[in-house]
XYZ file of C-alpha atoms in Angstrom:
631
model
C -27.135 -53.358 -16.446
C -24.433 -53.634 -19.094
C -25.128 -57.335 -19.558
C -28.874 -56.699 -19.979
C -28.194 -53.964 -22.516
C -25.812 -56.237 -24.441
C -28.394 -59.029 -24.612
C -31.093 -56.603 -25.742
C -28.792 -55.125 -28.397
C -27.991 -58.566 -29.770
C -31.674 -59.463 -29.820
C -32.546 -56.339 -31.823
C -29.499 -55.960 -34.075
C -28.093 -59.497 -34.133
C -24.812 -61.042 -33.051
C -21.508 -59.485 -34.194
C -20.054 -60.633 -37.503
C -16.304 -61.196 -37.825
C -14.486 -59.377 -40.594
C -13.169 -62.640 -42.047
C -16.719 -64.018 -42.198
C -17.787 -61.396 -44.754
C -17.705 -62.784 -48.271
C -18.462 -60.772 -51.419
C -21.734 -61.690 -53.124
C -21.662 -62.253 -56.875
C -24.835 -62.815 -58.870
C -25.766 -63.823 -62.383
C -27.958 -61.451 -64.372
C -31.153 -63.386 -63.588
C -30.712 -62.840 -59.839
C -29.054 -59.424 -60.178
C -32.147 -58.027 -61.930
C -34.393 -57.892 -58.830
C -31.555 -56.955 -56.475
C -30.319 -53.930 -58.436
C -33.219 -53.275 -60.820
C -35.856 -52.698 -58.162
C -35.099 -48.972 -58.071
C -36.050 -48.476 -61.721
C -39.076 -50.771 -61.702
C -40.408 -49.366 -58.422
C -40.786 -45.948 -60.063
C -43.762 -47.395 -61.979
C -45.682 -46.933 -58.720
C -45.381 -43.129 -58.890
C -43.899 -42.002 -62.244
C -47.286 -42.154 -64.099
C -48.644 -39.870 -61.362
C -45.926 -37.337 -62.192
C -46.818 -37.352 -65.907
C -50.565 -37.120 -65.319
C -50.158 -34.399 -62.690
C -47.989 -32.281 -65.005
C -50.501 -32.605 -67.874
C -53.440 -32.010 -65.560
C -52.201 -28.525 -64.754
C -52.515 -27.583 -68.408
C -55.601 -29.760 -69.059
C -53.611 -31.814 -71.579
C -54.323 -35.335 -70.280
C -55.067 -36.469 -73.817
C -51.312 -36.449 -74.507
C -50.486 -39.028 -71.804
C -49.393 -41.864 -74.177
C -47.257 -39.532 -76.287
C -45.524 -38.106 -73.222
C -45.021 -41.648 -71.925
C -43.314 -42.542 -75.209
C -41.013 -39.564 -74.724
C -40.076 -40.832 -71.248
C -39.465 -44.332 -72.662
C -37.169 -42.872 -75.333
C -35.133 -41.070 -72.650
C -34.934 -44.259 -70.596
C -33.655 -46.362 -73.477
C -31.143 -43.703 -74.536
C -29.702 -43.441 -71.027
C -29.697 -47.230 -70.654
C -27.438 -47.541 -73.697
C -25.256 -44.691 -72.450
C -24.866 -46.198 -68.989
C -24.150 -49.586 -70.479
C -21.140 -47.895 -72.051
C -20.321 -46.381 -68.639
C -20.286 -49.824 -67.052
C -18.036 -51.254 -69.761
C -15.610 -48.373 -69.235
C -15.676 -48.382 -65.417
C -16.989 -51.668 -63.908
C -16.538 -50.555 -60.291
C -18.746 -49.655 -57.345
C -18.011 -45.912 -57.346
C -20.582 -45.165 -60.040
C -20.991 -41.628 -61.334
C -18.942 -40.153 -58.481
C -15.823 -42.175 -59.232
C -16.083 -41.662 -62.986
C -16.500 -37.893 -62.760
C -13.859 -37.546 -60.040
C -11.215 -39.400 -62.035
C -12.008 -37.855 -65.427
C -13.212 -34.309 -64.698
C -11.461 -33.674 -61.390
C -12.223 -33.744 -57.679
C -14.394 -30.604 -57.659
C -16.665 -32.024 -60.344
C -16.730 -35.275 -58.403
C -17.938 -33.436 -55.298
C -20.781 -31.869 -57.290
C -21.749 -35.290 -58.633
C -21.518 -36.945 -55.234
C -23.671 -34.250 -53.624
C -26.270 -34.524 -56.402
C -26.471 -38.315 -56.080
C -26.776 -38.171 -52.273
C -29.659 -35.684 -52.550
C -31.272 -37.903 -55.191
C -31.034 -40.900 -52.843
C -32.600 -38.876 -50.039
C -35.644 -37.990 -52.122
C -35.800 -41.508 -53.587
C -36.366 -42.890 -50.091
C -38.857 -40.144 -49.206
C -40.877 -40.574 -52.426
C -40.846 -44.379 -52.171
C -42.072 -44.311 -48.571
C -44.738 -41.743 -49.470
C -45.808 -43.970 -52.375
C -46.206 -46.935 -50.000
C -48.328 -44.848 -47.632
C -50.585 -43.840 -50.522
C -50.946 -47.479 -51.542
C -51.995 -48.277 -47.963
C -54.406 -45.341 -47.830
C -56.011 -46.415 -51.127
C -56.767 -49.990 -50.052
C -57.524 -48.999 -46.424
C -59.362 -45.645 -46.690
C -59.676 -45.393 -42.893
C -55.910 -44.819 -42.731
C -55.881 -41.816 -45.057
C -55.439 -39.380 -42.175
C -52.499 -41.362 -40.767
C -50.239 -41.432 -43.833
C -47.459 -39.394 -42.181
C -47.426 -41.653 -39.128
C -47.473 -44.744 -41.359
C -44.534 -43.368 -43.345
C -42.438 -42.605 -40.254
C -43.168 -46.010 -38.692
C -42.312 -47.714 -41.985
C -39.017 -45.821 -42.162
C -38.233 -46.888 -38.614
C -38.832 -50.550 -39.428
C -36.744 -50.351 -42.622
C -33.944 -48.690 -40.661
C -34.028 -51.452 -38.062
C -33.823 -54.114 -40.774
C -30.942 -52.258 -42.451
C -29.035 -51.922 -39.166
C -29.550 -55.595 -38.461
C -28.052 -56.311 -41.920
C -30.846 -58.670 -42.917
C -30.092 -59.635 -46.505
C -33.098 -60.371 -48.652
C -32.972 -63.698 -50.452
C -32.359 -63.152 -54.145
C -34.993 -65.726 -55.100
C -37.648 -63.949 -53.028
C -36.717 -60.678 -54.708
C -36.901 -62.478 -58.043
C -40.516 -63.424 -57.301
C -41.360 -59.854 -56.269
C -39.680 -58.262 -59.297
C -41.058 -60.604 -61.933
C -44.396 -60.875 -60.110
C -44.934 -57.121 -60.278
C -43.848 -57.022 -63.933
C -46.126 -59.918 -64.911
C -49.108 -58.387 -63.113
C -48.650 -55.080 -64.949
C -48.352 -56.822 -68.333
C -51.435 -58.928 -67.548
C -53.287 -55.747 -66.558
C -52.379 -54.221 -69.927
C -53.648 -57.277 -71.826
C -56.860 -57.449 -69.782
C -57.399 -53.717 -70.110
C -57.018 -53.827 -73.882
C -59.461 -56.726 -74.045
C -62.047 -54.680 -72.099
C -61.504 -51.533 -74.122
C -64.978 -51.778 -75.675
C -66.603 -51.370 -72.263
C -65.261 -47.845 -71.761
C -65.786 -44.661 -73.704
C -63.375 -43.057 -76.102
C -59.998 -42.005 -74.658
C -59.281 -38.376 -73.952
C -58.462 -36.532 -77.166
C -55.065 -34.893 -77.435
C -54.815 -31.212 -78.266
C -52.491 -30.010 -80.980
C -49.548 -28.058 -79.508
C -50.598 -24.685 -80.913
C -49.435 -22.486 -78.054
C -46.296 -22.211 -75.982
C -48.218 -23.152 -72.851
C -49.084 -26.555 -74.339
C -45.476 -27.127 -75.377
C -44.374 -26.141 -71.892
C -46.890 -28.551 -70.359
C -45.622 -31.360 -72.614
C -41.998 -30.667 -71.743
C -42.813 -30.623 -68.045
C -44.693 -33.924 -68.308
C -41.776 -35.668 -70.012
C -39.289 -34.199 -67.535
C -41.447 -35.183 -64.542
C -41.902 -38.698 -65.912
C -38.135 -38.985 -66.185
C -38.146 -40.024 -62.507
C -38.179 -43.476 -64.125
C -34.400 -43.262 -64.592
C -33.540 -42.450 -60.974
C -32.442 -46.026 -60.241
C -30.080 -46.225 -63.200
C -27.024 -45.001 -61.235
C -27.464 -47.843 -58.756
C -27.533 -50.331 -61.636
C -24.397 -48.797 -63.117
C -22.461 -49.296 -59.861
C -23.422 -52.956 -59.427
C -20.675 -54.493 -61.592
C -18.557 -55.785 -58.644
C -21.565 -57.839 -57.478
C -21.949 -59.601 -60.836
C -20.302 -62.841 -61.796
C -17.486 -62.654 -64.336
C -17.322 -61.152 -66.913
C -18.618 -58.400 -64.648
C -18.812 -55.509 -67.106
C -20.706 -57.543 -69.687
C -23.170 -59.001 -67.187
C -23.745 -55.667 -65.425
C -24.370 -53.904 -68.741
C -26.842 -56.580 -69.771
C -28.639 -56.394 -66.411
C -28.907 -52.633 -66.742
C -30.432 -52.694 -70.223
C -32.912 -55.476 -69.387
C -34.001 -53.793 -66.156
C -34.538 -50.408 -67.826
C -36.327 -51.909 -70.838
C -38.668 -53.972 -68.646
C -39.400 -50.949 -66.468
C -40.104 -48.861 -69.567
C -42.668 -51.416 -70.744
C -44.375 -51.455 -67.327
C -44.406 -47.652 -67.138
C -45.881 -47.235 -70.607
C -48.509 -49.909 -69.866
C -49.763 -48.057 -66.774
C -49.639 -44.651 -68.488
C -51.435 -45.939 -71.594
C -54.189 -47.590 -69.550
C -54.667 -44.403 -67.540
C -55.288 -42.573 -70.819
C -57.474 -45.357 -72.208
C -59.658 -45.479 -69.090
C -59.883 -41.672 -68.801
C -57.995 -41.324 -65.508
C -57.229 -37.620 -65.431
C -55.497 -37.246 -62.064
C -58.290 -35.444 -60.266
C -59.167 -38.463 -58.097
C -57.060 -39.143 -55.018
C -54.865 -42.225 -55.037
C -51.958 -43.741 -57.003
C -52.548 -43.927 -60.773
C -51.417 -47.572 -60.697
C -54.213 -48.608 -58.338
C -56.773 -46.373 -60.024
C -55.984 -48.154 -63.298
C -56.202 -51.570 -61.597
C -59.579 -50.661 -60.111
C -60.972 -49.543 -63.460
C -59.548 -52.483 -65.414
C -60.395 -55.358 -63.045
C -63.197 -53.877 -60.926
C -62.162 -56.390 -58.257
C -60.968 -55.405 -54.776
C -58.924 -58.596 -54.305
C -56.911 -57.980 -57.477
C -56.327 -54.369 -56.439
C -55.000 -55.642 -53.094
C -52.621 -58.046 -54.839
C -51.240 -55.277 -57.056
C -50.912 -52.956 -54.038
C -48.989 -55.607 -52.084
C -46.622 -56.300 -54.989
C -46.113 -52.566 -55.583
C -45.410 -52.035 -51.873
C -42.941 -54.929 -51.889
C -41.008 -53.612 -54.890
C -40.915 -50.132 -53.292
C -39.595 -51.652 -50.059
C -36.840 -53.496 -51.950
C -35.931 -50.231 -53.703
C -35.688 -48.360 -50.389
C -33.445 -51.046 -48.907
C -31.199 -50.868 -51.980
C -30.959 -47.083 -51.675
C -30.065 -47.397 -47.977
C -27.125 -49.601 -48.919
C -26.053 -47.447 -51.848
C -26.287 -44.199 -49.835
C -24.158 -45.622 -47.019
C -21.610 -46.989 -49.520
C -21.338 -43.701 -51.416
C -21.097 -41.832 -48.117
C -18.230 -44.147 -47.134
C -16.405 -43.455 -50.425
C -16.783 -39.705 -49.929
C -15.637 -40.034 -46.307
C -12.508 -41.916 -47.395
C -11.808 -39.066 -49.801
C -12.139 -36.691 -46.802
C -15.328 -34.958 -48.016
C -17.630 -36.320 -45.312
C -17.014 -37.202 -41.630
C -14.798 -40.268 -41.414
C -17.273 -41.986 -39.106
C -19.401 -42.669 -42.205
C -16.718 -45.048 -43.501
C -16.567 -47.150 -40.320
C -18.525 -50.402 -40.094
C -20.014 -51.557 -36.834
C -19.843 -55.066 -35.373
C -22.494 -56.219 -37.865
C -20.339 -54.939 -40.749
C -22.958 -52.241 -41.361
C -22.177 -48.634 -42.280
C -24.375 -47.423 -39.461
C -23.652 -43.720 -39.871
C -24.903 -43.583 -43.461
C -28.035 -45.604 -42.694
C -28.993 -43.438 -39.714
C -28.284 -40.279 -41.721
C -30.551 -41.099 -44.665
C -33.227 -42.564 -42.376
C -33.446 -39.476 -40.175
C -33.302 -36.995 -43.066
C -35.899 -38.943 -45.054
C -38.218 -38.979 -42.053
C -37.918 -35.193 -41.810
C -38.685 -34.806 -45.519
C -41.690 -37.153 -45.318
C -43.106 -35.244 -42.333
C -42.574 -31.810 -43.882
C -44.122 -32.919 -47.189
C -47.050 -34.597 -45.471
C -46.141 -37.902 -47.170
C -47.557 -36.501 -50.446
C -45.996 -37.982 -53.586
C -47.171 -35.008 -55.678
C -45.241 -32.645 -53.389
C -42.072 -34.727 -53.233
C -41.926 -35.575 -56.930
C -41.073 -31.961 -57.814
C -37.910 -32.102 -55.691
C -36.845 -35.421 -57.072
C -35.314 -35.398 -60.539
C -32.898 -32.479 -60.106
C -30.225 -34.468 -58.309
C -30.124 -37.551 -60.516
C -30.053 -35.617 -63.800
C -27.292 -33.344 -62.548
C -25.224 -36.485 -61.910
C -26.215 -37.969 -65.287
C -25.107 -34.842 -67.139
C -21.752 -34.841 -65.336
C -21.175 -38.554 -65.971
C -21.986 -38.253 -69.680
C -19.636 -35.280 -70.078
C -16.973 -37.374 -68.349
C -17.606 -40.245 -70.771
C -17.308 -37.869 -73.750
C -13.888 -36.827 -72.486
C -12.968 -40.454 -71.732
C -13.839 -41.652 -75.251
C -12.053 -38.649 -76.776
C -8.909 -39.533 -74.834
C -9.113 -43.135 -76.056
C -9.585 -41.931 -79.630
C -6.342 -39.986 -79.386
C -4.483 -43.177 -78.434
C -6.134 -45.608 -80.885
C -4.998 -46.102 -84.473
C -6.981 -49.245 -85.400
C -9.830 -48.184 -87.692
C -12.401 -50.614 -86.240
C -11.712 -49.519 -82.685
C -11.805 -45.861 -83.690
C -15.193 -46.323 -85.341
C -16.625 -47.948 -82.216
C -15.213 -45.195 -80.012
C -16.680 -42.518 -82.287
C -20.094 -44.158 -82.034
C -19.777 -44.312 -78.248
C -18.739 -40.677 -78.077
C -21.722 -39.645 -80.220
C -24.004 -41.654 -77.929
C -22.661 -39.899 -74.836
C -22.901 -36.476 -76.483
C -26.575 -37.058 -77.277
C -27.211 -38.445 -73.787
C -25.505 -35.432 -72.175
C -27.559 -32.983 -74.277
C -30.864 -34.759 -73.604
C -30.133 -35.096 -69.874
C -29.113 -31.435 -69.750
C -32.355 -30.355 -71.402
C -34.383 -32.482 -68.998
C -32.480 -31.032 -66.041
C -33.147 -27.456 -67.202
C -36.834 -28.157 -67.856
C -37.244 -29.751 -64.421
C -35.390 -26.917 -62.699
C -37.601 -24.332 -64.443
C -40.923 -26.215 -64.570
C -40.791 -27.427 -60.963
C -38.685 -24.651 -59.434
C -41.467 -22.975 -57.483
C -43.073 -26.310 -56.604
C -40.003 -27.645 -54.801
C -37.088 -28.092 -57.207
C -35.418 -25.122 -55.517
C -35.227 -27.158 -52.295
C -33.175 -29.870 -54.025
C -30.934 -27.232 -55.633
C -30.355 -25.545 -52.265
C -29.606 -28.892 -50.599
C -27.076 -29.767 -53.295
C -25.419 -26.373 -52.914
C -25.296 -26.606 -49.120
C -23.889 -30.124 -49.319
C -21.186 -29.052 -51.787
C -20.125 -26.180 -49.520
C -20.167 -28.472 -46.490
C -18.132 -31.171 -48.228
C -15.469 -28.648 -49.231
C -15.386 -27.337 -45.657
C -14.926 -30.869 -44.302
C -12.166 -31.532 -46.837
C -10.429 -28.268 -45.905
C -10.590 -29.197 -42.223
C -9.123 -32.664 -42.800
C -6.388 -31.163 -44.975
C -5.497 -28.739 -42.174
C -5.452 -31.607 -39.661
C -3.162 -33.668 -41.892
C -0.773 -30.749 -42.236
C -0.876 -30.111 -38.502
C -0.089 -33.688 -37.434
C 2.277 -34.668 -40.254
C 5.644 -35.891 -38.991
C 8.639 -33.669 -39.695
C 12.346 -34.290 -39.261
C 12.347 -32.751 -35.804
C 9.491 -35.021 -34.748
C 11.468 -38.192 -35.413
C 13.585 -37.547 -32.311
C 11.300 -37.883 -29.280
C 12.117 -34.919 -27.041
C 11.384 -35.502 -23.375
C 9.905 -32.620 -21.344
C 12.339 -30.932 -19.018
C 10.171 -31.985 -16.052
C 6.710 -33.248 -15.165
C 4.532 -31.728 -12.486
C 1.817 -33.907 -10.925
C -1.425 -32.456 -9.544
C -3.904 -34.681 -7.665
C -7.412 -33.354 -7.046
C -8.485 -34.284 -3.496
C -11.565 -32.332 -2.454
C -12.271 -35.187 -0.041
C -9.882 -37.575 1.666
C -11.304 -40.968 0.804
C -10.221 -44.188 -0.912
C -10.571 -42.869 -4.517
C -8.375 -39.865 -3.626
C -5.756 -42.112 -1.999
C -5.689 -44.352 -5.079
C -5.149 -41.311 -7.320
C -2.351 -40.146 -4.997
C -0.731 -43.598 -5.141
C -0.824 -43.598 -8.961
C 0.721 -40.123 -9.051
C 3.536 -41.086 -6.666
C 4.256 -44.223 -8.706
C 4.801 -42.025 -11.785
C 7.742 -40.285 -10.005
C 7.044 -36.740 -11.186
C 9.620 -33.980 -10.748
C 7.202 -32.364 -8.330
C 3.876 -33.447 -6.937
C 1.128 -31.682 -5.037
C -2.417 -32.347 -3.933
C -4.965 -29.645 -4.703
C -8.352 -28.991 -3.110
C -10.843 -26.222 -3.847
C -12.327 -24.542 -0.768
C -16.084 -23.944 -1.016
C -16.695 -24.436 2.706
C -14.174 -23.297 5.362
C -14.974 -25.984 7.914
C -14.620 -28.780 5.342
C -11.255 -27.398 4.238
C -9.979 -27.244 7.846
C -11.073 -30.856 8.404
C -9.289 -31.910 5.202
C -6.068 -30.183 6.394
C -6.218 -31.953 9.766
C -6.722 -35.358 8.149
C -3.968 -34.655 5.620
C -1.504 -33.938 8.411
C -2.322 -37.263 10.022
C -1.661 -39.487 6.979
C 1.879 -38.119 6.452
C 1.761 -38.666 2.661
C 4.867 -36.617 1.955
C 2.898 -34.603 -0.594
C 2.022 -30.959 0.087
C -1.659 -29.975 0.084
C -2.674 -26.754 -1.677
C -6.053 -25.218 -0.788
C -7.520 -22.977 -3.491
C -10.056 -20.404 -2.378
C -13.324 -20.228 -4.309
C -15.422 -17.292 -3.077
C -18.193 -18.101 -5.558
C -18.219 -21.856 -4.753
C -17.060 -22.886 -8.224
C -15.074 -26.129 -8.220
C -13.817 -25.881 -11.818
C -12.481 -22.348 -12.401
C -9.957 -22.188 -9.476
C -8.461 -25.582 -10.333
C -8.235 -24.607 -14.004
C -6.515 -21.305 -13.184
C -4.046 -23.062 -10.852
C -3.012 -25.567 -13.535
C -2.653 -22.767 -16.107
C -0.470 -20.826 -13.659
C 1.834 -23.828 -13.203
C 2.203 -24.256 -16.939
C 2.836 -20.546 -17.572
C 5.590 -20.549 -14.948
C 7.311 -23.522 -16.626
C 6.223 -23.733 -20.290
C 8.562 -26.653 -21.051
C 7.157 -28.787 -18.249
C 4.199 -31.144 -18.628
C 1.479 -30.929 -16.008
C -0.319 -34.219 -15.295
C -3.648 -33.787 -13.492
C -5.085 -36.850 -11.714
C -8.889 -36.763 -11.437
C -10.647 -39.455 -9.333
C -13.876 -40.634 -11.003
C -16.628 -42.989 -9.922
C -17.571 -45.958 -12.111
C -21.223 -46.820 -11.532
C -23.179 -49.990 -12.318
C -26.661 -48.567 -12.871
C -27.559 -46.129 -15.627
C -29.400 -43.708 -13.364
C -26.381 -43.397 -11.056
C -24.500 -41.571 -13.799
C -26.619 -38.502 -13.083
C -25.545 -38.513 -9.425
C -21.750 -38.510 -9.807
C -18.833 -36.981 -11.733
C -20.664 -33.842 -12.877
C -17.999 -31.336 -11.762
C -15.026 -33.595 -12.532
C -16.324 -34.242 -16.048
C -16.575 -30.501 -16.742
C -13.096 -29.928 -15.314
C -11.581 -32.768 -17.345
C -13.126 -31.453 -20.564
C -11.736 -27.971 -19.998
C -8.304 -29.230 -18.946
C -8.028 -31.171 -22.208
C -8.118 -27.856 -24.037
C -4.947 -26.615 -22.366
C -1.598 -27.034 -24.096
C 1.025 -28.987 -22.157
C -1.538 -30.540 -19.788
C -2.290 -34.261 -19.530
C -5.434 -35.453 -17.762
C -5.433 -38.881 -16.095
C -8.828 -40.186 -14.968
C -8.378 -42.568 -12.027
C -11.393 -44.896 -11.842
C -13.016 -46.083 -8.633
C -15.657 -48.800 -9.106
C -18.557 -48.325 -6.745
C -20.296 -51.326 -5.205
C -23.004 -51.380 -7.896
C -20.331 -51.586 -10.594
C -18.477 -54.344 -8.719
C -21.718 -56.323 -8.386
C -22.493 -55.955 -12.086
C -18.995 -57.148 -12.985
C -19.318 -60.121 -10.655
C -22.632 -61.137 -12.236
C -21.128 -60.956 -15.724
C -18.109 -63.035 -14.699
C -20.115 -65.650 -12.773
C -20.190 -69.036 -14.522
C -23.442 -70.262 -15.988
C -24.891 -73.206 -13.997
C -23.637 -76.431 -15.499
C -20.875 -74.643 -17.430
C -17.605 -76.594 -17.763
C -14.928 -74.627 -15.949
C -11.286 -74.751 -17.125
């Protein structure tokens, strides 16, 4: 059974990869663009929907191009600010590492929690966007969008666990293909402008409600910057000079994504797409511009591909950030351990399962998920920009060269403006979308912060508890060791356990049985007298037929009588060869062993006995393959 399971596991997840076989991947900007810039560009598939939906609530769709320009301005501002981030800290820790090192560990925890929540909703929104693309081109599947989303997440998780690396040149085709198609759609749409009516007229912002609607539209459209943190942490994967190349990749990726976003938003305004029809704005625009089902399919496929690449990138980034936080003792340490495929399996399974829950609860609706989305990323952006303001101020205090001081002052001003703008966007999103779902993201961030501090406190207590002191350097032997062998039946496993216990030469040794049936206990005593083992047999009465409690009380009584002695309990256990046999054996002994491990001064030794099925399975595994050259 074990051999079959191993072959199946290798078929699904791939063969193990040696640690020495892992080589770091470094890319030039041309190939780094699709690998790390997919997150920003993929937002074009759903960010125009966020802008149109926000304006639709106030019947202000005529302001779509102006709101899109506001989003573009925010994107370009943050691109320049994060380019400065990359030049200052060209490492893989991103916002978390910058804030932790500059503003302190508590601020770093807040940033890390915000980014993790942002990644969670990035995956959920991207998967929901793919399901809506599918439902638009295949209307018969509209009622199955949740199932499609969950199945898609399962397939992406399997690919991530298998550590299938996408070829950079394939990603290059997807990234540039999607960008070229959007630009071509803009040119074709402008050429056909005369065939449509006048665009929707914009209303003058005469009331506070209109201003509020405009602010909400810009803040909702700011989902376009959610992939910028991933770009900022990609410097180690760039060829040298890493900081320069990573900064250039970031600016190009954000600028190209801004052009694509504005093109889709502008065409939606030009072709009077007001958001009342069901379906992604991108495909609605394509349908109106081209009026050709085949072209709409091509755009849907490219949009789905770029969203898939973005989800895969977020899977990797989430697991990496989770590993960094685990190494800093803020998350379970299992998240920092790679499996035999060199994959951070814990992080991948965590974001996959949580994203599936979010997709199911939200009904795979982009409009529902988009309101929970921006809170996390802008909280991290605000923290990182404040950290960069402090970083540049510290450098200014150490620099006396006038040219360097001038450049640092410009950088500090840039980060101040970026922090203020990001803070305003964060507040607007938190207020504008609070009732619609932003509160969920805020609660998740708060819960995660509290949980991370609790984990850190636990690990700190464990470190203090197990830290070596001066008295621990001298290994003190126990005054004596008392051996206890559990022998409810006199059979070969019990005799093997007794032999192991006698070989250990304990200060005292006894065999213990729990009496649940009087006749069985008498038969055990008669057989024990015949074997002349030299070890006394103790029969414990159990009036309620419990095998665990009497044995546990007996061991505790031994330890209480001699607190300085160590009690070693030998428990015979069956090793089975078939999975279903596990449910037929070792139930009571497993419970007893688990409870004995909680006692101070008690050591539990499991003595294995391989049943025939286990011996057969081992023999099959060790048998030579026909024709194999034997040594």
